[in-house]
Amino acid sequence: MNIVAATLLLYMSEEEAYWMLWCICEEIIPEHYTKGLQLMGSVVEQQIFTELTQIYFPVLKQHLEEIGTPVEMLTLPWFMTFFIGYIPWKAALRVLDLVFIMGPDVLFLVGLGVLLNTKDKIMTLDEGTQVSVIFKEVCKDNPEGLIKDAFSKFNTVTKDTIQSLRQKKKFEMMQSLQETTLNKVFEDLSKIHPKIKLAEFKNIYREFEKLAVKKTTEKVVDSAFKSSLIDCTQFQKLLYYFFPHLEFESEKIEPILFLLFKRGDRKDKQLMDFEEFIDVFEILWRGSIFEQFNLCYSILYSSEEKITKDQFHTMVHILYKLTYSGSTPWDQNSIRLEMFVTILYESLDGHKDSLTYDQLFAFLTEKNLLEDFWKQLFRG
């Protein structure tokens, strides 16, 4: 950008150069400097030009790679500076004029013209150190000849052709960047949620994405997570997919799933992103019985509230509905749950009328009552 700015200042006032530079950055090649991912526009243009080189100069392209100077490495500065400093001065000024008149697509034609007029010399090189020197001498005494060749020899490279390639390459690049970003975030999430493997994160996210509502964003990280959101209905569908047994009791379970959704929706926005979903999902899928019991408590009661027998009974039943996927009929297990709650409270002696959750949890943990009972229940 500084090279272009310096060139503009040679021919106009500072204010004129400023507004001309603004026009370049904001209107002519916005994605090269100011919008979206850093230098994304330039990278996409290089991929397009590399593909065009493969079409028109496949032997030259292969030779450049063999001598250690692939096309994209050589030509990246061309598109960033409009060839200023990389081809003879008069030719570069003509290119700058054409960019203002016709737009940035002329850069592809000029680039192909440069290769056309230098390919014979480049093919004689055994190493790539002299390639840039050859470019700087191209059509030095006949800059108009370079421009004429660019437009006459490559007139099949139309605006529509370039636009089609641009959309294709941009889509491929966004997919690649998003996949890279997703893998990095999955690795970070797997450290926070070690019970879920990296490959499992990908499968879970794939199902999440199928239902998620998208918000428009240009940031890859945001598009990967923060802009993919689910509402309560989609949350329920996801849990039904991963825990099919829940759907058989959908009328009874939906109020519970609504409470789980509210618990996961930390910002109370009636929408849940992937990380918030995983916070709840991991406990349901791989959490210990005590983690699951804590989850049930957190969606029902406050930490200061005393726990009555009826409240404990409610928590145990909700825990059962969320986690039990066996074949024993509900009525039969319901009786066993009632007996468990009754026996437990009988063993609490004088504390049963003023029991805090912490006291109840400590009692269950110390004697392994909940864990032992749950193992028997699931075996049954």
Short mmCIF file of C-alpha atoms in Angstrom, two decimals:
data_model
loop_
_atom_site.label_atom_id
_atom_site.label_comp_id
_atom_site.label_asym_id
_atom_site.label_seq_id
_atom_site.Cartn_x
_atom_site.Cartn_y
_atom_site.Cartn_z
CA MET A 1 0.00 0.00 0.00
CA ASN A 2 2.84 2.40 0.79
CA ILE A 3 4.28 1.88 -2.72
CA VAL A 4 0.95 2.79 -4.30
CA ALA A 5 0.59 5.82 -2.00
CA ALA A 6 4.09 7.04 -2.86
CA THR A 7 3.34 6.74 -6.57
CA LEU A 8 0.11 8.71 -6.23
CA LEU A 9 1.93 11.48 -4.36
CA LEU A 10 4.24 11.95 -7.34
CA TYR A 11 1.34 13.09 -9.50
CA MET A 12 -1.21 14.72 -7.18
CA SER A 13 -1.63 16.63 -3.94
CA GLU A 14 -1.71 14.92 -0.54
CA GLU A 15 -5.47 15.30 -0.27
CA GLU A 16 -6.03 13.94 -3.77
CA ALA A 17 -3.67 11.05 -3.08
CA TYR A 18 -5.48 10.30 0.19
CA TRP A 19 -8.89 10.07 -1.46
CA MET A 20 -7.51 8.09 -4.37
CA LEU A 21 -5.96 5.63 -1.93
CA TRP A 22 -9.27 5.45 -0.05
CA CYS A 23 -11.01 4.62 -3.32
CA ILE A 24 -8.51 1.82 -4.00
CA CYS A 25 -8.87 0.27 -0.55
CA GLU A 26 -12.62 0.68 -0.12
CA GLU A 27 -13.98 0.44 -3.65
CA ILE A 28 -11.54 -1.18 -6.07
CA ILE A 29 -9.92 -3.95 -3.98
CA PRO A 30 -11.66 -3.81 -0.57
CA GLU A 31 -10.83 -7.36 0.50
CA HIS A 32 -7.12 -6.87 -0.12
CA TYR A 33 -6.65 -4.45 2.77
CA THR A 34 -9.67 -3.50 4.82
CA LYS A 35 -12.52 -6.01 4.93
CA GLY A 36 -12.83 -9.62 6.00
CA LEU A 37 -9.81 -11.73 6.77
CA GLN A 38 -6.35 -10.24 6.49
CA LEU A 39 -5.16 -10.21 2.85
CA MET A 40 -7.91 -12.63 1.89
CA GLY A 41 -8.53 -10.83 -1.39
CA SER A 42 -4.87 -11.06 -2.37
CA VAL A 43 -4.68 -14.76 -1.55
CA VAL A 44 -7.81 -15.49 -3.59
CA GLU A 45 -6.44 -13.49 -6.54
CA GLN A 46 -3.22 -15.50 -6.38
CA GLN A 47 -5.13 -18.75 -6.51
CA ILE A 48 -7.06 -17.50 -9.54
CA PHE A 49 -3.88 -16.38 -11.30
CA THR A 50 -2.17 -19.69 -10.52
CA GLU A 51 -5.08 -21.53 -12.13
CA LEU A 52 -4.92 -19.26 -15.19
CA THR A 53 -1.18 -19.90 -15.42
CA GLN A 54 -1.83 -23.63 -15.39
CA ILE A 55 -4.26 -23.18 -18.28
CA TYR A 56 -2.10 -20.92 -20.48
CA PHE A 57 1.46 -21.76 -19.41
CA PRO A 58 1.52 -25.24 -17.83
CA VAL A 59 5.15 -25.95 -18.81
CA LEU A 60 6.33 -22.58 -17.50
CA LYS A 61 4.42 -23.07 -14.26
CA GLN A 62 6.05 -26.46 -13.70
CA HIS A 63 9.50 -25.04 -14.49
CA LEU A 64 9.04 -22.20 -12.00
CA GLU A 65 8.15 -24.74 -9.31
CA GLU A 66 11.18 -26.85 -10.18
CA ILE A 67 13.57 -23.91 -9.78
CA GLY A 68 12.01 -22.98 -6.43
CA THR A 69 9.92 -19.98 -7.44
CA PRO A 70 6.26 -21.01 -7.67
CA VAL A 71 3.90 -18.59 -9.39
CA GLU A 72 2.03 -17.53 -6.25
CA MET A 73 5.27 -16.57 -4.50
CA LEU A 74 6.45 -14.44 -7.41
CA THR A 75 3.22 -12.71 -8.22
CA LEU A 76 1.70 -11.89 -4.80
CA PRO A 77 3.34 -8.41 -4.80
CA TRP A 78 1.99 -7.74 -8.30
CA PHE A 79 -1.59 -7.63 -7.12
CA MET A 80 -0.77 -5.77 -3.91
CA THR A 81 1.10 -2.96 -5.70
CA PHE A 82 -0.49 -2.99 -9.18
CA PHE A 83 2.90 -4.13 -10.56
CA ILE A 84 4.64 -0.94 -9.37
CA GLY A 85 8.30 -1.80 -8.79
CA TYR A 86 8.01 -5.23 -10.43
CA ILE A 87 7.80 -4.30 -14.11
CA PRO A 88 9.25 -1.23 -15.91
CA TRP A 89 7.99 2.09 -14.53
CA LYS A 90 6.10 3.28 -17.62
CA ALA A 91 4.34 -0.05 -17.97
CA ALA A 92 3.34 0.01 -14.28
CA LEU A 93 1.82 3.48 -14.67
CA ARG A 94 -0.24 2.24 -17.61
CA VAL A 95 -1.45 -0.64 -15.44
CA LEU A 96 -2.44 1.82 -12.70
CA ASP A 97 -4.43 3.85 -15.22
CA LEU A 98 -6.20 0.72 -16.44
CA VAL A 99 -7.10 -0.34 -12.91
CA PHE A 100 -8.81 3.02 -12.32
CA ILE A 101 -10.61 2.82 -15.67
CA MET A 102 -11.51 -0.88 -15.91
CA GLY A 103 -11.15 -2.29 -12.42
CA PRO A 104 -8.76 -4.82 -10.83
CA ASP A 105 -9.53 -7.66 -13.26
CA VAL A 106 -7.05 -6.17 -15.73
CA LEU A 107 -4.27 -7.31 -13.37
CA PHE A 108 -4.84 -10.91 -14.47
CA LEU A 109 -4.46 -9.98 -18.13
CA VAL A 110 -1.32 -7.96 -17.46
CA GLY A 111 0.14 -10.79 -15.38
CA LEU A 112 -0.43 -13.26 -18.21
CA GLY A 113 1.09 -10.73 -20.61
CA VAL A 114 4.20 -10.51 -18.43
CA LEU A 115 4.58 -14.30 -18.45
CA LEU A 116 4.03 -14.41 -22.22
CA ASN A 117 6.86 -11.93 -22.82
CA THR A 118 9.31 -13.51 -20.36
CA LYS A 119 8.67 -17.25 -20.62
CA ASP A 120 11.45 -17.98 -23.11
CA LYS A 121 14.10 -16.38 -20.89
CA ILE A 122 12.72 -17.99 -17.73
CA MET A 123 12.80 -21.44 -19.30
CA THR A 124 16.59 -21.10 -19.70
CA LEU A 125 17.14 -20.53 -15.96
CA ASP A 126 18.43 -23.25 -13.65
CA GLU A 127 17.56 -21.35 -10.47
CA GLY A 128 14.95 -18.78 -9.54
CA THR A 129 17.12 -15.91 -8.32
CA GLN A 130 17.04 -14.10 -11.68
CA VAL A 131 13.31 -14.41 -12.37
CA SER A 132 12.37 -11.09 -10.75
CA VAL A 133 15.14 -9.35 -12.73
CA ILE A 134 13.66 -10.66 -15.97
CA PHE A 135 10.22 -9.38 -14.97
CA LYS A 136 11.60 -5.89 -14.35
CA GLU A 137 12.99 -5.79 -17.89
CA VAL A 138 9.83 -6.98 -19.64
CA CYS A 139 8.93 -4.79 -22.64
CA LYS A 140 11.09 -2.05 -21.15
CA ASP A 141 11.22 -0.11 -24.39
CA ASN A 142 7.68 -0.94 -25.45
CA PRO A 143 5.22 -0.77 -22.51
CA GLU A 144 2.30 -0.43 -24.91
CA GLY A 145 3.33 -3.74 -26.46
CA LEU A 146 2.89 -5.44 -23.08
CA ILE A 147 -0.59 -3.96 -22.65
CA LYS A 148 -1.55 -4.87 -26.22
CA ASP A 149 -0.43 -8.48 -25.74
CA ALA A 150 -2.33 -8.69 -22.46
CA PHE A 151 -5.63 -7.69 -24.07
CA SER A 152 -5.25 -9.36 -27.46
CA LYS A 153 -3.72 -12.70 -26.50
CA PHE A 154 -5.92 -13.34 -23.46
CA ASN A 155 -9.27 -11.90 -24.49
CA THR A 156 -10.94 -15.18 -23.50
CA VAL A 157 -10.27 -14.30 -19.86
CA THR A 158 -13.48 -12.33 -19.44
CA LYS A 159 -14.89 -10.54 -16.44
CA ASP A 160 -17.43 -13.33 -15.99
CA THR A 161 -14.66 -15.94 -16.05
CA ILE A 162 -12.71 -14.14 -13.35
CA GLN A 163 -15.81 -13.55 -11.23
CA SER A 164 -16.73 -17.23 -11.42
CA LEU A 165 -13.21 -18.25 -10.39
CA ARG A 166 -13.21 -15.65 -7.62
CA GLN A 167 -16.41 -17.03 -6.09
CA LYS A 168 -15.10 -20.59 -6.36
CA LYS A 169 -11.72 -19.83 -4.78
CA LYS A 170 -13.20 -17.65 -2.06
CA PHE A 171 -15.64 -20.40 -1.10
CA GLU A 172 -12.83 -22.98 -1.02
CA MET A 173 -10.66 -20.68 1.07
CA MET A 174 -13.45 -19.95 3.54
CA GLN A 175 -14.12 -23.66 3.91
CA SER A 176 -10.43 -24.37 4.49
CA LEU A 177 -10.06 -21.56 7.00
CA GLN A 178 -13.21 -22.58 8.82
CA GLU A 179 -12.09 -26.20 9.02
CA THR A 180 -8.71 -25.12 10.40
CA THR A 181 -10.40 -22.85 12.91
CA LEU A 182 -12.89 -25.53 13.92
CA ASN A 183 -10.11 -28.04 14.53
CA LYS A 184 -8.27 -25.53 16.72
CA VAL A 185 -11.40 -24.72 18.72
CA PHE A 186 -12.25 -28.42 19.03
CA GLU A 187 -8.78 -29.00 20.48
CA ASP A 188 -9.34 -26.19 22.98
CA LEU A 189 -12.79 -27.52 23.87
CA SER A 190 -11.44 -31.04 24.37
CA LYS A 191 -9.17 -29.65 27.10
CA ILE A 192 -12.17 -28.14 28.88
CA HIS A 193 -14.38 -31.17 28.21
CA PRO A 194 -11.96 -34.13 28.33
CA LYS A 195 -14.76 -36.70 28.35
CA ILE A 196 -15.50 -35.90 24.70
CA LYS A 197 -12.93 -36.95 22.10
CA LEU A 198 -11.81 -34.72 19.25
CA ALA A 199 -13.50 -36.85 16.58
CA GLU A 200 -16.70 -36.86 18.65
CA PHE A 201 -16.70 -33.07 18.78
CA LYS A 202 -16.74 -33.01 14.98
CA ASN A 203 -19.70 -35.39 14.81
CA ILE A 204 -21.64 -33.47 17.45
CA TYR A 205 -20.95 -30.17 15.72
CA ARG A 206 -22.06 -31.61 12.37
CA GLU A 207 -25.49 -32.39 13.83
CA PHE A 208 -25.56 -29.03 15.62
CA GLU A 209 -24.90 -27.21 12.33
CA LYS A 210 -27.75 -29.02 10.57
CA LEU A 211 -30.25 -27.37 12.90
CA ALA A 212 -28.47 -24.13 13.73
CA VAL A 213 -29.68 -20.72 12.67
CA LYS A 214 -26.89 -18.69 11.06
CA LYS A 215 -26.06 -15.05 11.67
CA THR A 216 -24.10 -13.24 8.96
CA THR A 217 -20.48 -12.58 9.90
CA GLU A 218 -17.17 -12.20 8.13
CA LYS A 219 -15.09 -13.64 10.93
CA VAL A 220 -14.27 -17.32 10.56
CA VAL A 221 -14.18 -17.99 14.30
CA ASP A 222 -17.55 -16.32 14.74
CA SER A 223 -19.04 -18.14 11.79
CA ALA A 224 -17.81 -21.40 13.26
CA PHE A 225 -19.37 -20.96 16.69
CA LYS A 226 -20.80 -17.65 17.79
CA SER A 227 -22.98 -17.17 14.74
CA SER A 228 -24.39 -20.72 14.71
CA LEU A 229 -27.18 -20.79 17.25
CA ILE A 230 -30.06 -23.05 18.24
CA ASP A 231 -33.32 -22.24 19.98
CA CYS A 232 -35.11 -24.39 22.54
CA THR A 233 -36.97 -26.47 19.94
CA GLN A 234 -33.75 -27.24 18.07
CA PHE A 235 -32.05 -28.03 21.38
CA GLN A 236 -34.74 -30.63 22.09
CA LYS A 237 -34.35 -32.15 18.61
CA LEU A 238 -30.61 -32.48 19.14
CA LEU A 239 -31.07 -34.25 22.45
CA TYR A 240 -33.66 -36.55 20.91
CA TYR A 241 -31.12 -37.40 18.21
CA PHE A 242 -28.33 -38.25 20.66
CA PHE A 243 -30.62 -39.70 23.36
CA PRO A 244 -33.47 -41.43 21.48
CA HIS A 245 -35.04 -42.73 24.70
CA LEU A 246 -36.03 -39.17 25.62
CA GLU A 247 -38.43 -38.90 22.70
CA PHE A 248 -40.55 -41.79 23.94
CA GLU A 249 -41.47 -39.68 26.96
CA SER A 250 -41.50 -36.37 25.05
CA GLU A 251 -44.59 -34.94 26.77
CA LYS A 252 -43.10 -35.54 30.20
CA ILE A 253 -39.54 -34.63 29.26
CA GLU A 254 -40.07 -31.39 27.31
CA PRO A 255 -40.57 -29.19 30.41
CA ILE A 256 -37.30 -30.60 31.77
CA LEU A 257 -35.49 -29.95 28.49
CA PHE A 258 -36.79 -26.39 28.56
CA LEU A 259 -35.17 -25.93 31.98
CA LEU A 260 -31.94 -27.47 30.70
CA PHE A 261 -31.97 -25.05 27.78
CA LYS A 262 -32.42 -22.09 30.12
CA ARG A 263 -29.54 -23.34 32.21
CA GLY A 264 -27.27 -23.58 29.14
CA ASP A 265 -28.38 -20.20 27.75
CA ARG A 266 -25.99 -18.28 29.96
CA LYS A 267 -26.72 -14.86 28.44
CA ASP A 268 -30.49 -15.37 28.51
CA LYS A 269 -30.82 -14.64 24.78
CA GLN A 270 -33.22 -17.52 24.03
CA LEU A 271 -30.48 -18.95 21.82
CA MET A 272 -27.59 -21.27 22.56
CA ASP A 273 -24.23 -21.50 20.80
CA PHE A 274 -22.19 -24.67 20.42
CA GLU A 275 -20.01 -24.16 23.49
CA GLU A 276 -23.07 -23.60 25.66
CA PHE A 277 -24.65 -26.73 24.22
CA ILE A 278 -21.54 -28.78 25.00
CA ASP A 279 -21.58 -27.62 28.63
CA VAL A 280 -24.94 -29.35 29.10
CA PHE A 281 -24.42 -32.19 26.64
CA GLU A 282 -21.21 -33.51 28.20
CA ILE A 283 -22.87 -33.96 31.59
CA LEU A 284 -25.84 -35.79 30.10
CA TRP A 285 -23.67 -37.97 27.88
CA ARG A 286 -20.58 -38.75 29.92
CA GLY A 287 -21.08 -37.12 33.31
CA SER A 288 -20.96 -39.10 36.54
CA ILE A 289 -24.20 -39.73 38.39
CA PHE A 290 -23.27 -36.97 40.83
CA GLU A 291 -22.58 -34.48 38.03
CA GLN A 292 -25.94 -35.34 36.51
CA PHE A 293 -27.63 -35.04 39.90
CA ASN A 294 -26.06 -31.60 40.36
CA LEU A 295 -27.33 -30.60 36.93
CA CYS A 296 -30.87 -31.61 37.86
CA TYR A 297 -30.64 -29.65 41.09
CA SER A 298 -29.31 -26.54 39.33
CA ILE A 299 -32.27 -26.36 36.94
CA LEU A 300 -34.83 -26.69 39.73
CA TYR A 301 -33.70 -24.96 42.89
CA SER A 302 -31.47 -22.22 44.23
CA SER A 303 -28.37 -23.04 46.23
CA GLU A 304 -29.85 -21.54 49.41
CA GLU A 305 -33.06 -23.52 49.32
CA LYS A 306 -33.80 -26.30 51.82
CA ILE A 307 -34.43 -29.70 50.26
CA THR A 308 -37.63 -31.47 51.22
CA LYS A 309 -38.44 -35.09 50.58
CA ASP A 310 -40.77 -34.11 47.74
CA GLN A 311 -38.08 -31.98 46.11
CA PHE A 312 -35.55 -34.77 46.37
CA HIS A 313 -38.12 -37.12 44.91
CA THR A 314 -38.59 -34.72 41.97
CA MET A 315 -34.84 -34.53 41.34
CA VAL A 316 -34.45 -38.30 41.37
CA HIS A 317 -37.33 -38.74 38.93
CA ILE A 318 -35.93 -36.10 36.57
CA LEU A 319 -32.51 -37.71 36.74
CA TYR A 320 -34.10 -41.03 35.91
CA LYS A 321 -36.00 -39.64 32.93
CA LEU A 322 -32.88 -37.99 31.53
CA THR A 323 -30.46 -40.88 31.94
CA TYR A 324 -32.31 -44.20 31.96
CA SER A 325 -32.56 -45.93 28.59
CA GLY A 326 -33.17 -49.50 29.73
CA SER A 327 -36.10 -51.77 28.95
CA THR A 328 -37.65 -52.02 32.42
CA PRO A 329 -41.17 -50.48 32.41
CA TRP A 330 -41.51 -47.02 33.92
CA ASP A 331 -44.06 -48.12 36.53
CA GLN A 332 -41.75 -50.80 37.89
CA ASN A 333 -38.77 -48.48 38.23
CA SER A 334 -41.00 -45.72 39.57
CA ILE A 335 -41.82 -47.90 42.57
CA ARG A 336 -38.14 -48.57 43.15
CA LEU A 337 -37.40 -44.86 43.00
CA GLU A 338 -40.11 -44.16 45.57
CA MET A 339 -38.62 -46.76 47.89
CA PHE A 340 -35.12 -45.32 47.47
CA VAL A 341 -36.26 -41.81 48.38
CA THR A 342 -38.22 -43.07 51.40
CA ILE A 343 -35.38 -45.22 52.74
CA LEU A 344 -32.88 -42.43 52.24
CA TYR A 345 -34.93 -39.90 54.15
CA GLU A 346 -35.56 -42.36 56.96
CA SER A 347 -31.78 -42.61 57.43
CA LEU A 348 -31.34 -38.86 57.79
CA ASP A 349 -32.63 -38.83 61.37
CA GLY A 350 -33.32 -35.32 62.61
CA HIS A 351 -31.92 -33.51 59.56
CA LYS A 352 -34.63 -34.40 57.11
CA ASP A 353 -36.75 -31.31 57.79
CA SER A 354 -33.90 -28.79 57.43
CA LEU A 355 -31.54 -30.36 54.93
CA THR A 356 -29.49 -28.13 52.65
CA TYR A 357 -28.43 -29.38 49.26
CA ASP A 358 -24.77 -29.47 50.32
CA GLN A 359 -25.67 -31.67 53.29
CA LEU A 360 -27.74 -33.97 51.11
CA PHE A 361 -25.02 -34.20 48.49
CA ALA A 362 -22.35 -34.92 51.13
CA PHE A 363 -24.53 -37.66 52.60
CA LEU A 364 -25.12 -39.27 49.20
CA THR A 365 -21.44 -39.05 48.29
CA GLU A 366 -20.07 -40.33 51.58
CA LYS A 367 -22.14 -43.49 51.58
CA ASN A 368 -22.26 -43.94 47.78
CA LEU A 369 -26.00 -44.34 48.14
CA LEU A 370 -27.01 -42.67 44.90
CA GLU A 371 -24.29 -44.32 42.81
CA ASP A 372 -24.97 -47.81 44.19
CA PHE A 373 -28.71 -47.47 43.73
CA TRP A 374 -28.30 -46.19 40.17
CA LYS A 375 -26.08 -49.12 39.24
CA GLN A 376 -28.70 -51.53 40.54
CA LEU A 377 -31.44 -49.64 38.73
CA PHE A 378 -29.63 -49.74 35.40
CA ARG A 379 -28.74 -53.40 35.81
CA GLY A 380 -32.38 -54.09 36.47
#
